[in-house]
Coordinates of C-alpha atoms in Angstrom, one line a residue:
M904 CA 63.1 107.2 -39.8
M905 CA 63.0 103.7 -37.9
L906 CA 63.7 100.3 -38.6
K907 CA 61.2 97.7 -39.6
E908 CA 61.6 94.2 -37.9
K909 CA 61.8 92.2 -41.2
A910 CA 64.5 90.2 -42.6
G911 CA 66.8 91.0 -44.9
S912 CA 70.2 93.3 -45.4
F913 CA 67.9 96.3 -45.3
S914 CA 64.5 97.5 -44.1
L915 CA 63.3 101.0 -43.3
V916 CA 60.4 102.7 -42.6
L917 CA 60.5 106.2 -43.9
E918 CA 59.0 109.1 -42.5
R919 CA 59.0 113.0 -43.4
P920 CA 60.6 115.0 -40.6
F921 CA 58.4 118.1 -39.6
T922 CA 61.3 120.4 -39.7
P923 CA 65.2 119.9 -39.5
F924 CA 65.2 118.9 -35.8
P925 CA 68.2 119.8 -33.4
I926 CA 69.4 116.2 -32.9
Q927 CA 72.1 117.5 -30.4
H928 CA 69.2 117.9 -28.0
L929 CA 68.7 113.9 -28.1
L930 CA 72.1 112.9 -27.1
L931 CA 71.0 112.8 -23.7
S932 CA 67.7 111.0 -24.5
N933 CA 67.1 107.2 -24.1
D934 CA 65.9 105.0 -26.5
L935 CA 62.3 105.1 -25.3
D936 CA 62.4 109.2 -25.6
I937 CA 63.6 108.7 -29.0
L938 CA 60.8 106.1 -29.9
F939 CA 58.1 108.9 -28.9
N940 CA 60.0 111.7 -31.2
R941 CA 59.5 109.2 -34.1
G942 CA 59.3 111.2 -37.4
R943 CA 61.0 114.1 -36.2
V944 CA 64.7 112.9 -36.1
P945 CA 66.3 113.5 -39.7
I946 CA 68.8 111.2 -39.4
A947 CA 68.8 107.3 -40.2
T948 CA 70.2 103.8 -39.0
W949 CA 69.9 100.5 -41.0
K950 CA 70.4 97.1 -40.1
K951 CA 69.7 97.4 -36.3
E952 CA 66.5 96.9 -34.2
V953 CA 66.4 100.3 -32.6
L954 CA 67.0 103.9 -33.9
A955 CA 70.6 104.9 -32.2
V956 CA 71.6 108.7 -32.3
Q957 CA 74.9 108.0 -30.9
T958 CA 77.2 105.7 -33.0
S959 CA 79.3 103.4 -31.0
D960 CA 81.2 100.2 -31.3
A961 CA 78.9 98.3 -29.0
N962 CA 76.0 98.5 -30.9
C963 CA 77.6 99.1 -34.6
G964 CA 74.7 101.5 -35.7
N965 CA 75.4 103.8 -38.7
S966 CA 73.9 106.9 -38.1
G967 CA 74.0 109.2 -41.1
F968 CA 71.6 109.6 -43.8
A969 CA 69.5 108.2 -46.2
T970 CA 68.4 109.5 -49.6
F971 CA 64.9 107.8 -50.9
S972 CA 62.8 108.6 -54.0
S973 CA 59.8 106.3 -55.1
K974 CA 56.3 106.6 -56.7
F975 CA 54.8 108.2 -53.6
S976 CA 57.2 111.4 -54.1
T977 CA 54.6 112.7 -56.9
S978 CA 52.1 114.5 -56.1
L979 CA 49.6 111.7 -57.0
G980 CA 51.4 109.8 -54.9
W981 CA 51.0 112.0 -52.1
K982 CA 47.4 112.2 -52.4
L983 CA 47.0 108.2 -52.4
L984 CA 49.2 108.2 -49.4
N985 CA 47.1 110.8 -47.5
N986 CA 43.8 109.0 -48.4
Q987 CA 45.3 105.4 -47.2
N988 CA 46.0 107.3 -44.0
G989 CA 42.7 109.1 -43.8
D990 CA 44.8 112.4 -43.4
V991 CA 43.0 114.3 -46.2
K992 CA 42.9 118.1 -45.6
S993 CA 40.2 120.4 -46.8
P994 CA 41.3 123.0 -49.3
M995 CA 40.6 125.7 -46.6
Q996 CA 43.3 124.2 -44.5
R997 CA 46.0 124.6 -47.1
N998 CA 47.9 127.2 -44.8
I999 CA 51.7 127.1 -45.5
L1000 CA 52.3 126.9 -42.0
T1001 CA 50.9 123.6 -41.6
P1002 CA 51.7 120.0 -42.6
Q1003 CA 50.3 119.2 -45.9
I1004 CA 51.0 115.8 -45.9
S1005 CA 51.1 112.6 -43.6
Q1006 CA 54.7 112.1 -42.1
V1007 CA 54.7 108.5 -43.3
V1008 CA 55.9 108.5 -46.8
C1009 CA 56.4 105.0 -47.4
I1010 CA 57.7 101.5 -46.4
F1011 CA 60.2 100.3 -48.3
T1012 CA 61.8 96.8 -47.7
E1013 CA 64.1 94.3 -49.6
E1014 CA 61.3 92.0 -49.7
D1015 CA 59.1 94.6 -51.2
P1016 CA 61.3 97.4 -52.7
G1017 CA 58.3 98.6 -55.2
E1018 CA 59.6 101.1 -57.4
G1019 CA 62.1 103.1 -55.2
E1020 CA 66.0 103.8 -54.7
W1021 CA 68.0 104.3 -51.9
A1022 CA 71.2 105.4 -50.7
H1023 CA 73.2 105.9 -47.5
G1024 CA 76.1 107.2 -45.8
S1025 CA 77.9 108.3 -42.6
F1026 CA 79.0 111.6 -41.2
P1027 CA 80.0 113.1 -37.9
I1028 CA 76.7 114.3 -35.9
D1029 CA 78.6 117.8 -34.8
E1030 CA 79.0 118.7 -38.5
Y1031 CA 75.2 117.8 -39.0
V1032 CA 74.4 120.0 -36.2
K1033 CA 76.2 122.9 -37.7
A1034 CA 74.6 122.2 -40.7
L1035 CA 71.2 122.8 -39.3
E1036 CA 72.0 125.8 -37.3
R1037 CA 73.5 127.2 -40.6
S1038 CA 70.3 126.6 -42.6
R1039 CA 67.9 127.7 -39.9
G1040 CA 65.4 130.1 -41.0
E1041 CA 65.7 129.3 -44.6
L1042 CA 62.9 128.5 -46.9
Y1043 CA 62.6 125.8 -49.7
Y1044 CA 60.0 126.1 -52.5
D1045 CA 59.0 122.3 -53.4
H1046 CA 56.9 122.9 -56.7
S1047 CA 55.5 119.4 -56.6
R1048 CA 53.5 119.9 -53.6
G1049 CA 51.2 122.4 -55.4
M1050 CA 49.7 125.7 -54.6
S1051 CA 49.7 126.8 -50.8
Y1052 CA 48.5 129.9 -49.4
S1053 CA 47.8 131.7 -46.2
K1054 CA 44.7 133.8 -45.2
I1055 CA 46.1 137.6 -43.9
T1056 CA 42.5 139.1 -43.6
E1057 CA 39.1 138.6 -44.9
Q1058 CA 39.8 140.0 -48.2
I1059 CA 43.3 139.3 -48.6
Y1060 CA 45.4 135.9 -48.9
V1061 CA 48.8 135.1 -49.9
G1062 CA 50.4 132.3 -51.7
S1063 CA 52.4 130.2 -54.2
C1064 CA 51.5 130.2 -57.9
L1065 CA 48.6 128.7 -59.6
Q1066 CA 49.8 125.9 -61.3
T1067 CA 46.3 123.6 -62.7
E1068 CA 42.9 124.7 -63.3
A1069 CA 42.3 122.8 -60.2
D1070 CA 44.0 125.3 -58.1
V1071 CA 41.7 128.2 -59.6
E1072 CA 38.7 126.2 -59.2
A1073 CA 39.7 125.6 -55.3
L1074 CA 40.2 129.2 -54.7
S1075 CA 36.9 130.1 -56.2
N1076 CA 35.0 127.6 -54.9
N1077 CA 36.5 126.9 -51.2
V1078 CA 37.8 130.4 -50.7
G1079 CA 36.0 132.6 -52.6
I1080 CA 38.5 134.5 -54.1
T1081 CA 37.5 137.0 -57.0
A1082 CA 40.8 138.8 -58.1
V1083 CA 44.4 137.4 -58.6
L1084 CA 47.6 139.6 -58.3
N1085 CA 50.2 137.9 -59.6
F1086 CA 53.8 138.6 -59.8
Q1087 CA 55.5 135.8 -61.6
S1088 CA 56.6 136.5 -65.4
A1089 CA 55.5 134.3 -68.2
T1090 CA 59.4 133.2 -68.4
E1091 CA 59.1 132.0 -64.6
A1092 CA 55.7 130.2 -65.3
E1093 CA 57.3 128.5 -68.7
N1094 CA 60.3 127.5 -66.7
W1095 CA 58.1 125.5 -64.1
G1096 CA 55.7 123.8 -66.8
I1097 CA 52.8 126.2 -66.1
S1098 CA 50.5 127.1 -68.9
S1099 CA 49.6 130.9 -68.4
K1100 CA 47.3 130.6 -71.1
L1101 CA 45.6 127.5 -69.2
I1102 CA 45.5 129.6 -66.1
N1103 CA 44.1 133.0 -67.7
E1104 CA 41.3 130.8 -69.2
S1105 CA 40.3 128.9 -65.8
C1106 CA 40.3 132.4 -64.2
Q1107 CA 37.7 133.7 -67.0
K1108 CA 36.0 130.4 -66.5
Y1109 CA 35.4 131.0 -62.7
D1110 CA 34.8 134.5 -63.0
I1111 CA 38.1 135.4 -61.6
L1112 CA 39.8 139.1 -62.7
M1113 CA 43.4 138.0 -63.3
I1114 CA 46.1 140.7 -63.2
N1115 CA 49.6 140.0 -64.1
Y1116 CA 52.4 142.5 -63.1
P1117 CA 55.7 141.0 -63.5
I1118 CA 58.5 141.5 -61.0
R1119 CA 61.8 140.0 -61.5
E1120 CA 62.7 137.3 -59.0
G1121 CA 65.1 138.0 -56.4
D1122 CA 65.9 141.8 -57.9
S1123 CA 65.6 144.0 -54.9
Y1124 CA 65.7 147.1 -57.1
D1125 CA 62.8 146.0 -59.8
T1126 CA 60.8 145.0 -56.7
R1127 CA 61.4 148.3 -54.9
K1128 CA 60.4 150.3 -58.0
K1129 CA 57.3 148.3 -59.0
L1130 CA 56.2 148.2 -55.2
P1131 CA 54.0 151.5 -55.3
F1132 CA 52.0 150.7 -58.5
C1133 CA 51.4 147.0 -56.9
V1134 CA 50.2 148.8 -53.4
G1135 CA 48.0 150.9 -56.1
L1136 CA 46.4 147.8 -57.6
L1137 CA 46.0 145.9 -54.4
L1138 CA 43.9 149.1 -53.0
R1139 CA 41.9 149.5 -56.5
L1140 CA 41.0 145.8 -55.8
L1141 CA 40.1 146.1 -52.2
K1142 CA 37.8 149.1 -52.6
K1143 CA 35.7 147.0 -55.3
N1144 CA 35.0 144.6 -52.7
H1145 CA 37.4 141.9 -54.3
R1146 CA 38.6 138.9 -52.3
V1147 CA 42.2 138.9 -53.8
F1148 CA 44.9 136.2 -54.0
V1149 CA 48.1 137.9 -54.2
T1150 CA 50.8 135.5 -55.6
C1151 CA 54.5 134.9 -57.3
T1152 CA 56.0 132.0 -57.7
T1153 CA 57.3 130.8 -54.5
G1154 CA 54.9 132.8 -52.3
F1155 CA 58.1 133.5 -50.2
D1156 CA 58.9 137.1 -51.5
R1157 CA 57.2 139.6 -53.9
A1158 CA 53.6 138.5 -52.9
P1159 CA 54.0 139.0 -49.1
A1160 CA 56.4 141.9 -49.8
S1161 CA 53.2 143.9 -51.8
V1162 CA 50.9 143.1 -48.8
I1163 CA 53.0 144.3 -46.0
A1164 CA 53.9 147.6 -47.9
Y1165 CA 50.1 147.7 -48.3
L1166 CA 49.5 147.4 -44.7
H1167 CA 52.7 149.8 -43.9
W1168 CA 51.5 152.6 -46.4
M1169 CA 47.6 152.7 -46.5
T1170 CA 46.9 151.3 -42.7
D1171 CA 49.3 153.8 -40.8
T1172 CA 51.0 150.7 -39.8
S1173 CA 54.7 150.4 -38.7
L1174 CA 57.0 148.4 -41.2
H1175 CA 58.1 146.5 -38.3
A1176 CA 54.5 145.6 -37.0
A1177 CA 53.3 145.0 -40.7
Y1178 CA 56.4 142.8 -41.4
N1179 CA 55.9 140.6 -38.2
F1180 CA 52.1 140.3 -38.8
I1181 CA 52.7 138.7 -42.3
T1182 CA 55.5 136.4 -41.4
S1183 CA 53.5 135.1 -38.3
L1184 CA 50.5 134.3 -40.6
H1185 CA 52.7 133.1 -43.9
S1186 CA 55.8 131.5 -43.9
C1187 CA 58.0 133.5 -46.2
K1188 CA 61.2 135.9 -46.5
P1189 CA 60.1 139.2 -48.1
D1190 CA 62.6 141.9 -49.2
R1191 CA 62.4 144.1 -46.0
P1192 CA 65.3 146.7 -47.3
A1193 CA 63.3 146.9 -50.9
I1194 CA 60.1 148.2 -48.9
A1195 CA 62.0 150.4 -46.9
W1196 CA 64.0 151.8 -50.0
A1197 CA 60.3 152.4 -51.7
T1198 CA 58.7 154.0 -48.6
W1199 CA 61.5 156.8 -48.9
D1200 CA 60.9 157.1 -52.6
L1201 CA 57.1 157.5 -51.9
I1202 CA 57.8 160.2 -49.2
A1203 CA 60.1 161.9 -52.0
M1204 CA 56.9 162.3 -54.2
V1205 CA 55.8 165.2 -51.9
E1206 CA 58.6 166.3 -50.5
H1207 CA 60.1 169.0 -53.5
G1208 CA 63.5 167.5 -53.6
R1209 CA 64.8 168.0 -49.8
H1210 CA 64.0 165.6 -46.9
D1211 CA 62.7 167.4 -43.7
G1212 CA 63.7 164.6 -41.0
P1213 CA 66.3 162.3 -39.6
P1214 CA 68.7 160.4 -41.8
T1215 CA 66.9 158.1 -44.2
H1216 CA 70.3 156.4 -45.8
A1217 CA 73.6 155.0 -44.9
V1218 CA 76.4 156.0 -47.1
T1219 CA 79.9 155.1 -47.4
F1220 CA 81.9 157.7 -49.3
V1221 CA 85.0 155.4 -51.3
W1222 CA 88.4 157.2 -52.2
N1223 CA 90.8 154.9 -53.9
G1224 CA 94.0 156.7 -53.8
Q1225 CA 97.3 156.0 -52.5
E1226 CA 98.6 154.2 -49.1
G1227 CA 99.7 156.9 -47.1
E1228 CA 97.5 160.0 -48.3
D1229 CA 95.7 162.3 -46.0
V1230 CA 92.3 162.3 -47.4
N1231 CA 89.5 164.3 -46.1
L1232 CA 85.6 164.5 -47.5
V1233 CA 83.9 167.8 -48.0
G1234 CA 80.8 168.7 -49.6
D1235 CA 77.1 169.9 -48.8
F1236 CA 76.4 168.0 -45.9
T1237 CA 79.6 169.1 -44.0
G1238 CA 78.9 172.4 -42.6
N1239 CA 78.1 173.9 -46.4
W1240 CA 81.9 172.7 -47.5
K1241 CA 83.3 174.1 -44.4
E1242 CA 83.9 171.2 -42.2
P1243 CA 86.1 168.5 -44.0
V1244 CA 85.9 164.7 -42.3
K1245 CA 88.8 162.8 -42.5
A1246 CA 88.7 159.1 -44.0
S1247 CA 89.7 156.0 -42.6
H1248 CA 92.3 154.1 -44.2
K1249 CA 91.1 150.6 -44.8
G1250 CA 94.2 149.1 -46.3
G1251 CA 95.9 149.7 -49.6
P1252 CA 94.6 152.3 -51.6
R1253 CA 91.2 152.5 -50.2
Y1254 CA 89.7 155.1 -48.0
E1255 CA 85.9 155.8 -46.6
V1256 CA 83.8 158.0 -44.6
E1257 CA 80.9 156.8 -43.2
M1258 CA 77.9 159.2 -43.1
K1259 CA 73.9 159.1 -42.6
L1260 CA 72.1 161.5 -44.8
P1261 CA 68.6 162.1 -45.5
Q1262 CA 67.6 161.4 -49.1
G1263 CA 68.2 164.2 -51.7
K1264 CA 70.9 165.0 -54.1
Y1265 CA 74.8 166.2 -52.8
Y1266 CA 77.8 167.6 -54.5
Y1267 CA 80.8 166.7 -52.6
K1268 CA 84.8 166.4 -53.1
Y1269 CA 88.0 165.0 -51.6
I1270 CA 91.0 166.8 -50.2
T1271 CA 94.3 164.8 -50.6
N1272 CA 97.2 166.1 -49.1
G1273 CA 95.9 169.4 -49.4
Q1274 CA 94.5 169.4 -53.0
W1275 CA 90.8 169.4 -53.6
R1276 CA 90.2 166.3 -56.3
H1277 CA 87.1 164.6 -57.4
S1278 CA 86.8 160.8 -57.9
T1279 CA 86.7 159.6 -61.2
A1280 CA 85.2 156.2 -59.8
S1281 CA 81.9 158.1 -58.9
P1282 CA 79.6 160.3 -61.0
A1283 CA 80.8 163.9 -61.6
E1284 CA 79.4 167.3 -62.9
R1285 CA 80.5 170.3 -63.8
D1286 CA 79.0 173.4 -62.3
D1287 CA 78.5 177.3 -63.6
R1288 CA 82.0 177.9 -62.6
G1289 CA 83.7 175.2 -64.6
N1290 CA 84.7 173.0 -61.5
V1291 CA 84.4 169.7 -61.7
N1292 CA 82.5 167.8 -58.1
N1293 CA 81.1 164.8 -57.7
V1294 CA 77.3 164.4 -57.1
I1295 CA 75.4 161.8 -55.4
V1296 CA 71.6 161.4 -55.5
I1297 CA 70.6 159.4 -52.4
G1298 CA 66.7 158.1 -53.0
D1299 CA 64.5 158.5 -55.7
T1300 CA 61.0 159.4 -56.4
A1301 CA 58.2 156.8 -56.7
S1302 CA 56.0 156.1 -59.7
V1303 CA 53.2 154.4 -60.9
R1304 CA 54.9 154.1 -64.1
P1305 CA 58.5 153.1 -62.9
S1306 CA 61.2 153.5 -65.5
V1307 CA 63.6 151.1 -64.3
Q1308 CA 67.1 152.7 -65.7
P1309 CA 70.6 151.0 -65.5
Q1310 CA 72.2 152.3 -62.2
K1311 CA 75.1 154.5 -62.8
K1312 CA 78.3 153.3 -61.5
D1313 CA 79.4 154.5 -58.3
A1314 CA 82.2 153.3 -55.9
N1315 CA 80.1 154.4 -53.0
I1316 CA 77.8 152.5 -51.0
V1317 CA 74.3 153.4 -50.0
K1318 CA 72.2 151.4 -47.6
V1319 CA 68.6 152.1 -46.7
I1320 CA 67.9 153.0 -42.8
E1321 CA 64.8 151.2 -41.5
R1322 CA 63.5 153.5 -38.5
P1323 CA 60.2 154.6 -37.0
L1324 CA 58.7 157.2 -38.9
T1325 CA 58.1 160.8 -37.8
E1326 CA 55.0 162.2 -37.8
N1327 CA 55.3 164.6 -40.4
E1328 CA 56.9 161.5 -42.4
R1329 CA 53.8 159.4 -41.7
F1330 CA 51.8 162.3 -43.3
M1331 CA 54.0 162.8 -46.2
L1332 CA 53.9 158.7 -46.6
A1333 CA 49.8 158.7 -46.5
K1334 CA 49.2 161.6 -48.7
A1335 CA 51.8 160.1 -51.3
A1336 CA 50.6 156.6 -51.5
R1337 CA 47.1 158.0 -51.9
C1338 CA 48.4 159.6 -54.8
V1339 CA 49.8 156.5 -56.4
A1340 CA 46.7 154.6 -55.9
F1341 CA 44.5 157.6 -57.6
S1342 CA 46.8 157.4 -60.3
V1343 CA 45.6 153.8 -61.2
C1344 CA 42.4 154.0 -63.1
P1345 CA 39.8 152.1 -61.3
I1346 CA 38.4 150.2 -64.6
R1347 CA 41.3 149.5 -66.7
L1348 CA 43.5 149.1 -63.4
T1349 CA 46.5 150.6 -65.6
P1350 CA 48.2 154.1 -64.8
K1351 CA 46.3 156.7 -65.9

């Protein structure tokens, strides 16, 4: 943002920064360096001839922020502005990692205010720098900028939701998309003002196969349970030589997660490598733990109830009793109930035991001051002899017909372990993933 030399109480040229810029790096720069960095400094000055980062009594510059809105903030305004600057991009270049608009937003002066409104204020630069550090890596979805997408392979594209018939036309004519795999729910589309009916009709018009399979936004458990069927659908579409556009509302989470899972499960690529590959091509932040959870769920399909390999999950067993108790944990995982593990006191009535276990079903109990007891805060079952034991089921079994049941209340905390798979686990994963894919009808694209 720089000042335009015109008369009046205020006169600004507003420019959109590429990304939040670490302005602390400019504190040692001179005014000439700053001028050459025009458009990349997300701070503002006014009533001065030169952009000043440092505030001082000598120049009386006001470093701070400016908020601005104008007719150019609409999508039509952006298009008009780009046309004026000769910076119109081909739809084939609409990668989310590249700037989609000209950096100049609008020239706004007191003499020619147009339809704009603006306000400003001051704040300490060090606080601004700390805020930038906290927001590093965060993604922000701007629906008004329209659909954006990235090319992953010749057959796979990932991006944000279809908003208009023009988006469908662009995908068909410029990219050659023949199928859309959409994870956006009807409620989400309605909330964003998108007509699902119009989008579906547009896809039919341009001979694009539209498949809607809603996954709840921000729901890690729902993503985990539905990923296997998503990957099965994607594989079926690719086998039929479709060029597929995988999408959700923002293009940040569910869509890239399904493509990462596809690469991990179907191409024998490690989760780490698949994640880095997708995030290097498409700006996104998919739910990585959900993919790891779903991976172990898939392997469980062909394990027959017992995992043969290193631990898959980290479990925190929690006992809430009384302060000063001597608490030990014993169960199937402690030498067949013969080797109690002492719990750590975490303050107040809370005691914890940290363990890493392979997925499966385990029975356990607590020994408090020499007495064998079960926790009422965790699930329990009665055995054939009438003894009540706590029970924990670590992991689950994947299915193309996922039943998302309410999870049982449990004081224990289970987290997934992401690690390189053993040779046997890779074989089991490949086998299970193809079982899921073959469970999808190639004609109706529904579970068999």
